[in-house]
């Protein structure tokens, strides 16, 4: 059965060079209620974060892809001969996108649609999409692909240091009460995604620098004795900050040689806020 892969724009797959055919359910970035842009195709990370720096009067919100556009993508894949599609989507703890895709798929005919909860966002989710597409192209069956995806899902961790809680609070991703207390105490929380893909507070720290130091320390503790691929993911963080984090990790693990750096795409950056930086890893899969 010819099987294809779809991801949502939260994976930021657009920023990773690849040859695989992987359509994207594009979320929408909204300014001032009526100014709307499809993620990446109409507003890229660089332009989005530049606007946040220069235009303090408008606050970004997001909406996921419409059911109509989902159907358009399903139609396109069916026309290309796909009989089944695997949708690898943002954590269901962070978005109701997966539930909506399932509802649309129930009424769609001629294409088997499987919805997979990545329990994550950004690069780990993108890697799942790339891995699945490559394996299907190599003739691997669905069970083999799902086994590999489950491994990635269960063996990665993203640790985030945020510059401000304002975006998480206003976009409903953090309790307003908890956020208010943190702002009052000038706390810079260290956040992560737990095993089910929900945001969790890993530490409450007073300064941005100490939050980054704690992020690096926790990362180094977690990767000890593991075979991993590290990554840095950021929302327009300063180049010197990224370099500082890379150097701190490479000083302990020179075998990583270099660490790939990826941007947080606008629809994720609208929630995380500018300056957010994540140091994460994915354990390497071995048969």
mmCIF file of C-alpha atoms in Angstrom:
data_model
loop_
_atom_site.group_PDB
_atom_site.id
_atom_site.type_symbol
_atom_site.label_atom_id
_atom_site.label_comp_id
_atom_site.label_asym_id
_atom_site.label_seq_id
_atom_site.Cartn_x
_atom_site.Cartn_y
_atom_site.Cartn_z
ATOM 1 C CA UNK A 1 0.000 0.000 0.000
ATOM 2 C CA UNK A 2 1.492 3.332 -1.046
ATOM 3 C CA UNK A 3 1.804 5.358 2.163
ATOM 4 C CA UNK A 4 2.653 9.033 2.492
ATOM 5 C CA UNK A 5 3.454 11.349 5.370
ATOM 6 C CA UNK A 6 2.020 14.680 6.477
ATOM 7 C CA UNK A 7 3.338 16.873 9.281
ATOM 8 C CA UNK A 8 2.004 20.098 10.775
ATOM 9 C CA UNK A 9 3.950 23.344 10.638
ATOM 10 C CA UNK A 10 4.896 23.054 14.322
ATOM 11 C CA UNK A 11 7.606 20.617 13.193
ATOM 12 C CA UNK A 12 9.399 23.431 11.300
ATOM 13 C CA UNK A 13 10.233 20.923 8.572
ATOM 14 C CA UNK A 14 10.429 23.795 6.052
ATOM 15 C CA UNK A 15 13.736 24.906 7.581
ATOM 16 C CA UNK A 16 15.393 21.512 7.114
ATOM 17 C CA UNK A 17 16.673 20.680 3.614
ATOM 18 C CA UNK A 18 15.152 17.425 2.415
ATOM 19 C CA UNK A 19 14.047 15.647 -0.734
ATOM 20 C CA UNK A 20 11.101 13.686 0.647
ATOM 21 C CA UNK A 21 7.571 14.616 -0.382
ATOM 22 C CA UNK A 22 5.929 15.629 2.901
ATOM 23 C CA UNK A 23 2.954 18.021 2.733
ATOM 24 C CA UNK A 24 2.446 20.365 5.684
ATOM 25 C CA UNK A 25 -0.723 21.289 7.538
ATOM 26 C CA UNK A 26 0.092 24.992 7.864
ATOM 27 C CA UNK A 27 -1.110 26.850 10.911
ATOM 28 C CA UNK A 28 -1.944 30.552 10.674
ATOM 29 C CA UNK A 29 -0.279 33.439 12.498
ATOM 30 C CA UNK A 30 -2.767 36.180 13.363
ATOM 31 C CA UNK A 31 -2.019 39.796 14.203
ATOM 32 C CA UNK A 32 -4.811 42.183 15.217
ATOM 33 C CA UNK A 33 -7.491 39.550 14.527
ATOM 34 C CA UNK A 34 -7.714 40.216 10.777
ATOM 35 C CA UNK A 35 -4.082 40.142 9.633
ATOM 36 C CA UNK A 36 -3.404 36.482 8.882
ATOM 37 C CA UNK A 37 -0.401 34.667 7.447
ATOM 38 C CA UNK A 38 0.155 30.997 6.660
ATOM 39 C CA UNK A 39 3.188 29.769 8.550
ATOM 40 C CA UNK A 40 6.416 29.838 6.515
ATOM 41 C CA UNK A 41 4.844 30.376 3.071
ATOM 42 C CA UNK A 42 3.594 33.850 4.014
ATOM 43 C CA UNK A 43 5.653 34.644 7.097
ATOM 44 C CA UNK A 44 9.036 33.097 7.900
ATOM 45 C CA UNK A 45 10.796 32.995 11.241
ATOM 46 C CA UNK A 46 13.210 35.845 10.524
ATOM 47 C CA UNK A 47 10.438 38.265 9.509
ATOM 48 C CA UNK A 48 8.151 37.163 12.314
ATOM 49 C CA UNK A 49 10.669 37.773 15.093
ATOM 50 C CA UNK A 50 11.756 41.047 13.530
ATOM 51 C CA UNK A 51 8.154 42.219 13.726
ATOM 52 C CA UNK A 52 7.903 41.240 17.394
ATOM 53 C CA UNK A 53 10.960 43.380 18.074
ATOM 54 C CA UNK A 54 9.732 46.435 16.181
ATOM 55 C CA UNK A 55 5.952 46.288 16.667
ATOM 56 C CA UNK A 56 5.034 46.036 20.329
ATOM 57 C CA UNK A 57 1.422 47.084 19.756
ATOM 58 C CA UNK A 58 0.208 43.906 18.042
ATOM 59 C CA UNK A 59 0.289 40.520 19.714
ATOM 60 C CA UNK A 60 0.405 37.277 17.690
ATOM 61 C CA UNK A 61 -2.109 34.478 18.051
ATOM 62 C CA UNK A 62 -2.364 31.279 16.068
ATOM 63 C CA UNK A 63 -4.960 28.965 14.545
ATOM 64 C CA UNK A 64 -4.352 25.574 13.048
ATOM 65 C CA UNK A 65 -5.070 24.677 9.429
ATOM 66 C CA UNK A 66 -8.708 24.729 8.324
ATOM 67 C CA UNK A 67 -10.588 21.487 7.572
ATOM 68 C CA UNK A 68 -10.947 22.678 3.978
ATOM 69 C CA UNK A 69 -7.184 22.855 3.513
ATOM 70 C CA UNK A 70 -6.799 19.457 5.136
ATOM 71 C CA UNK A 71 -9.128 18.038 2.501
ATOM 72 C CA UNK A 72 -7.153 19.788 -0.263
ATOM 73 C CA UNK A 73 -3.976 18.055 0.919
ATOM 74 C CA UNK A 74 -5.750 14.701 1.160
ATOM 75 C CA UNK A 75 -7.046 15.222 -2.399
ATOM 76 C CA UNK A 76 -3.544 16.031 -3.655
ATOM 77 C CA UNK A 77 -2.090 12.913 -2.083
ATOM 78 C CA UNK A 78 -4.856 10.719 -3.442
ATOM 79 C CA UNK A 79 -4.221 12.133 -6.927
ATOM 80 C CA UNK A 80 -0.543 11.164 -6.546
ATOM 81 C CA UNK A 81 -1.560 7.584 -5.936
ATOM 82 C CA UNK A 82 -1.308 7.402 -2.158
ATOM 83 C CA UNK A 83 -3.701 4.953 -0.537
ATOM 84 C CA UNK A 84 -2.756 5.701 3.054
ATOM 85 C CA UNK A 85 -1.298 8.694 4.870
ATOM 86 C CA UNK A 86 0.393 8.971 8.257
ATOM 87 C CA UNK A 87 -0.163 12.375 9.891
ATOM 88 C CA UNK A 88 2.606 13.077 12.414
ATOM 89 C CA UNK A 89 1.274 15.947 14.489
ATOM 90 C CA UNK A 90 2.076 18.249 17.388
ATOM 91 C CA UNK A 91 1.569 16.860 20.872
ATOM 92 C CA UNK A 92 -2.109 16.439 21.676
ATOM 93 C CA UNK A 93 -1.360 18.018 25.070
ATOM 94 C CA UNK A 94 -0.541 21.270 23.258
ATOM 95 C CA UNK A 95 -3.141 21.400 20.496
ATOM 96 C CA UNK A 96 -6.498 19.953 19.427
ATOM 97 C CA UNK A 97 -5.259 19.640 15.832
ATOM 98 C CA UNK A 98 -5.093 15.838 15.971
ATOM 99 C CA UNK A 99 -8.707 15.588 17.099
ATOM 100 C CA UNK A 100 -9.834 17.783 14.209
ATOM 101 C CA UNK A 101 -7.813 15.774 11.669
ATOM 102 C CA UNK A 102 -9.478 12.597 12.926
ATOM 103 C CA UNK A 103 -12.912 14.184 12.527
ATOM 104 C CA UNK A 104 -12.150 15.299 8.957
ATOM 105 C CA UNK A 105 -10.688 11.892 8.109
ATOM 106 C CA UNK A 106 -13.843 10.100 9.259
ATOM 107 C CA UNK A 107 -15.823 11.696 6.415
ATOM 108 C CA UNK A 108 -13.070 11.475 3.811
ATOM 109 C CA UNK A 109 -13.223 8.630 1.327
ATOM 110 C CA UNK A 110 -10.543 6.905 -0.701
ATOM 111 C CA UNK A 111 -7.601 7.503 1.634
ATOM 112 C CA UNK A 112 -6.803 5.763 4.895
ATOM 113 C CA UNK A 113 -5.688 8.404 7.407
ATOM 114 C CA UNK A 114 -3.652 7.493 10.490
ATOM 115 C CA UNK A 115 -3.072 10.206 13.088
ATOM 116 C CA UNK A 116 0.107 9.887 15.140
ATOM 117 C CA UNK A 117 0.646 11.927 18.310
ATOM 118 C CA UNK A 118 4.323 12.890 18.267
ATOM 119 C CA UNK A 119 4.075 14.115 21.886
ATOM 120 C CA UNK A 120 6.503 16.848 20.916
ATOM 121 C CA UNK A 121 7.193 19.750 18.546
ATOM 122 C CA UNK A 122 10.011 21.174 16.439
ATOM 123 C CA UNK A 123 13.007 19.047 15.421
ATOM 124 C CA UNK A 124 12.013 15.725 17.082
ATOM 125 C CA UNK A 125 8.668 15.936 15.282
ATOM 126 C CA UNK A 126 10.387 16.861 12.009
ATOM 127 C CA UNK A 127 12.763 13.908 12.387
ATOM 128 C CA UNK A 128 9.783 11.599 12.788
ATOM 129 C CA UNK A 129 8.338 12.904 9.518
ATOM 130 C CA UNK A 130 11.608 12.586 7.632
ATOM 131 C CA UNK A 131 12.278 9.118 9.041
ATOM 132 C CA UNK A 132 8.810 7.823 8.177
ATOM 133 C CA UNK A 133 8.883 9.210 4.624
ATOM 134 C CA UNK A 134 12.320 7.730 3.960
ATOM 135 C CA UNK A 135 11.331 4.341 5.344
ATOM 136 C CA UNK A 136 8.143 4.199 3.290
ATOM 137 C CA UNK A 137 10.154 5.122 0.186
ATOM 138 C CA UNK A 138 12.478 2.214 0.981
ATOM 139 C CA UNK A 139 9.523 -0.156 1.086
ATOM 140 C CA UNK A 140 9.336 -0.580 4.855
ATOM 141 C CA UNK A 141 5.942 -1.611 6.187
ATOM 142 C CA UNK A 142 3.791 0.395 8.594
ATOM 143 C CA UNK A 143 4.711 -1.705 11.643
ATOM 144 C CA UNK A 144 8.442 -1.114 11.073
ATOM 145 C CA UNK A 145 7.877 2.612 10.653
ATOM 146 C CA UNK A 146 5.693 2.904 13.742
ATOM 147 C CA UNK A 147 8.258 1.014 15.826
ATOM 148 C CA UNK A 148 10.933 3.528 14.803
ATOM 149 C CA UNK A 149 8.643 6.503 15.430
ATOM 150 C CA UNK A 150 7.690 5.185 18.863
ATOM 151 C CA UNK A 151 11.381 4.999 19.728
ATOM 152 C CA UNK A 152 11.988 8.621 18.732
ATOM 153 C CA UNK A 153 8.846 9.705 20.581
ATOM 154 C CA UNK A 154 9.900 7.930 23.778
ATOM 155 C CA UNK A 155 13.607 8.817 23.642
ATOM 156 C CA UNK A 156 13.870 12.566 23.187
ATOM 157 C CA UNK A 157 13.737 15.574 25.455
ATOM 158 C CA UNK A 158 13.546 19.295 24.779
ATOM 159 C CA UNK A 159 14.541 21.670 27.562
ATOM 160 C CA UNK A 160 13.494 25.317 27.137
ATOM 161 C CA UNK A 161 14.774 28.521 28.704
ATOM 162 C CA UNK A 162 12.301 31.340 28.041
ATOM 163 C CA UNK A 163 12.991 35.084 28.063
ATOM 164 C CA UNK A 164 9.446 36.049 29.038
ATOM 165 C CA UNK A 165 6.298 34.283 30.185
ATOM 166 C CA UNK A 166 4.051 36.841 28.497
ATOM 167 C CA UNK A 167 3.489 34.833 25.325
ATOM 168 C CA UNK A 168 2.823 31.531 27.087
ATOM 169 C CA UNK A 169 0.311 33.218 29.390
ATOM 170 C CA UNK A 170 -1.559 35.252 26.767
ATOM 171 C CA UNK A 171 -1.806 32.273 24.420
ATOM 172 C CA UNK A 172 -3.158 30.027 27.140
ATOM 173 C CA UNK A 173 -0.209 27.684 27.500
ATOM 174 C CA UNK A 174 0.589 28.642 31.095
ATOM 175 C CA UNK A 175 -1.646 29.370 34.070
ATOM 176 C CA UNK A 176 -2.185 33.098 34.484
ATOM 177 C CA UNK A 177 -1.876 32.708 38.235
ATOM 178 C CA UNK A 178 1.424 30.832 37.976
ATOM 179 C CA UNK A 179 2.599 33.246 35.325
ATOM 180 C CA UNK A 180 1.731 36.269 37.414
ATOM 181 C CA UNK A 181 3.696 34.957 40.380
ATOM 182 C CA UNK A 182 6.678 34.175 38.167
ATOM 183 C CA UNK A 183 6.618 37.666 36.664
ATOM 184 C CA UNK A 184 6.340 39.207 40.116
ATOM 185 C CA UNK A 185 9.387 37.295 41.301
ATOM 186 C CA UNK A 186 11.199 37.788 37.977
ATOM 187 C CA UNK A 187 11.522 34.057 37.621
ATOM 188 C CA UNK A 188 12.867 32.595 34.385
ATOM 189 C CA UNK A 189 11.458 29.066 34.425
ATOM 190 C CA UNK A 190 13.187 26.140 32.838
ATOM 191 C CA UNK A 191 10.507 24.261 30.920
ATOM 192 C CA UNK A 192 10.373 20.936 29.163
ATOM 193 C CA UNK A 193 7.982 18.530 27.519
ATOM 194 C CA UNK A 194 7.135 15.503 29.630
ATOM 195 C CA UNK A 195 6.730 11.964 28.275
ATOM 196 C CA UNK A 196 3.131 12.668 27.266
ATOM 197 C CA UNK A 197 4.020 15.926 25.517
ATOM 198 C CA UNK A 198 2.743 18.386 28.115
ATOM 199 C CA UNK A 199 4.683 21.440 29.282
ATOM 200 C CA UNK A 200 6.303 20.928 32.664
ATOM 201 C CA UNK A 201 8.317 23.247 34.875
ATOM 202 C CA UNK A 202 11.766 21.793 35.497
ATOM 203 C CA UNK A 203 13.166 24.621 37.598
ATOM 204 C CA UNK A 204 12.387 28.183 38.676
ATOM 205 C CA UNK A 205 15.384 30.437 38.238
ATOM 206 C CA UNK A 206 15.891 34.151 38.776
ATOM 207 C CA UNK A 207 17.971 35.176 35.757
ATOM 208 C CA UNK A 208 18.168 34.284 32.091
ATOM 209 C CA UNK A 209 21.853 33.390 32.297
ATOM 210 C CA UNK A 210 21.327 31.046 35.231
ATOM 211 C CA UNK A 211 18.409 29.444 33.380
ATOM 212 C CA UNK A 212 20.689 28.719 30.422
ATOM 213 C CA UNK A 213 23.355 27.339 32.739
ATOM 214 C CA UNK A 214 20.767 25.088 34.390
ATOM 215 C CA UNK A 215 19.562 23.967 30.959
ATOM 216 C CA UNK A 216 23.074 22.944 29.939
ATOM 217 C CA UNK A 217 23.668 21.163 33.256
ATOM 218 C CA UNK A 218 20.423 19.196 32.993
ATOM 219 C CA UNK A 219 21.141 18.298 29.377
ATOM 220 C CA UNK A 220 24.604 16.980 30.257
ATOM 221 C CA UNK A 221 23.177 14.917 33.106
ATOM 222 C CA UNK A 222 20.527 13.372 30.880
ATOM 223 C CA UNK A 223 22.795 12.456 27.943
ATOM 224 C CA UNK A 224 25.440 10.802 30.091
ATOM 225 C CA UNK A 225 26.130 7.288 28.782
ATOM 226 C CA UNK A 226 23.603 7.730 25.947
ATOM 227 C CA UNK A 227 24.109 7.766 22.194
ATOM 228 C CA UNK A 228 22.267 10.907 21.156
ATOM 229 C CA UNK A 229 21.876 13.529 18.468
ATOM 230 C CA UNK A 230 21.777 16.940 20.150
ATOM 231 C CA UNK A 231 20.037 20.022 18.809
ATOM 232 C CA UNK A 232 19.511 23.672 19.611
ATOM 233 C CA UNK A 233 16.152 25.205 18.742
ATOM 234 C CA UNK A 234 15.516 28.895 19.212
ATOM 235 C CA UNK A 235 13.206 31.845 18.710
ATOM 236 C CA UNK A 236 15.626 34.404 17.296
ATOM 237 C CA UNK A 237 18.119 33.961 20.122
ATOM 238 C CA UNK A 238 21.344 35.947 19.849
ATOM 239 C CA UNK A 239 24.149 34.295 17.901
ATOM 240 C CA UNK A 240 26.554 34.636 20.809
ATOM 241 C CA UNK A 241 24.107 32.868 23.128
ATOM 242 C CA UNK A 242 23.758 29.951 20.700
ATOM 243 C CA UNK A 243 27.539 29.744 20.342
ATOM 244 C CA UNK A 244 28.001 29.834 24.095
ATOM 245 C CA UNK A 245 25.643 26.883 24.558
ATOM 246 C CA UNK A 246 27.261 24.896 21.738
ATOM 247 C CA UNK A 247 30.737 25.458 23.167
ATOM 248 C CA UNK A 248 29.657 24.429 26.661
ATOM 249 C CA UNK A 249 28.269 21.145 25.354
ATOM 250 C CA UNK A 250 31.175 20.435 22.990
ATOM 251 C CA UNK A 251 33.652 21.025 25.798
ATOM 252 C CA UNK A 252 32.206 17.953 27.527
ATOM 253 C CA UNK A 253 31.187 16.003 24.422
ATOM 254 C CA UNK A 254 33.587 16.827 21.575
ATOM 255 C CA UNK A 255 32.346 13.702 19.775
ATOM 256 C CA UNK A 256 29.216 15.634 18.809
ATOM 257 C CA UNK A 257 31.558 17.643 16.518
ATOM 258 C CA UNK A 258 28.867 20.174 15.746
ATOM 259 C CA UNK A 259 25.322 20.704 16.913
ATOM 260 C CA UNK A 260 22.565 21.477 14.457
ATOM 261 C CA UNK A 261 20.615 24.662 15.111
ATOM 262 C CA UNK A 262 16.984 25.100 14.046
ATOM 263 C CA UNK A 263 14.549 28.005 14.322
ATOM 264 C CA UNK A 264 11.236 27.833 16.110
ATOM 265 C CA UNK A 265 8.756 28.521 13.339
ATOM 266 C CA UNK A 266 6.352 31.475 13.910
ATOM 267 C CA UNK A 267 3.356 29.413 15.057
ATOM 268 C CA UNK A 268 5.468 27.962 17.886
ATOM 269 C CA UNK A 269 7.366 31.193 18.539
ATOM 270 C CA UNK A 270 4.051 32.987 19.031
ATOM 271 C CA UNK A 271 3.607 30.885 22.170
ATOM 272 C CA UNK A 272 7.192 30.526 23.368
ATOM 273 C CA UNK A 273 8.123 34.170 22.805
ATOM 274 C CA UNK A 274 11.228 35.743 21.276
ATOM 275 C CA UNK A 275 14.560 34.785 22.763
ATOM 276 C CA UNK A 276 13.396 31.337 23.848
ATOM 277 C CA UNK A 277 16.091 28.743 23.392
ATOM 278 C CA UNK A 278 16.001 24.980 23.731
ATOM 279 C CA UNK A 279 18.775 22.476 24.149
ATOM 280 C CA UNK A 280 17.516 19.009 23.405
ATOM 281 C CA UNK A 281 18.460 15.567 22.207
ATOM 282 C CA UNK A 282 17.133 12.477 20.476
ATOM 283 C CA UNK A 283 18.572 9.080 21.276
ATOM 284 C CA UNK A 284 19.849 7.301 18.180
ATOM 285 C CA UNK A 285 17.906 4.259 17.068
ATOM 286 C CA UNK A 286 19.696 0.931 16.738
ATOM 287 C CA UNK A 287 18.176 -2.319 15.485
#
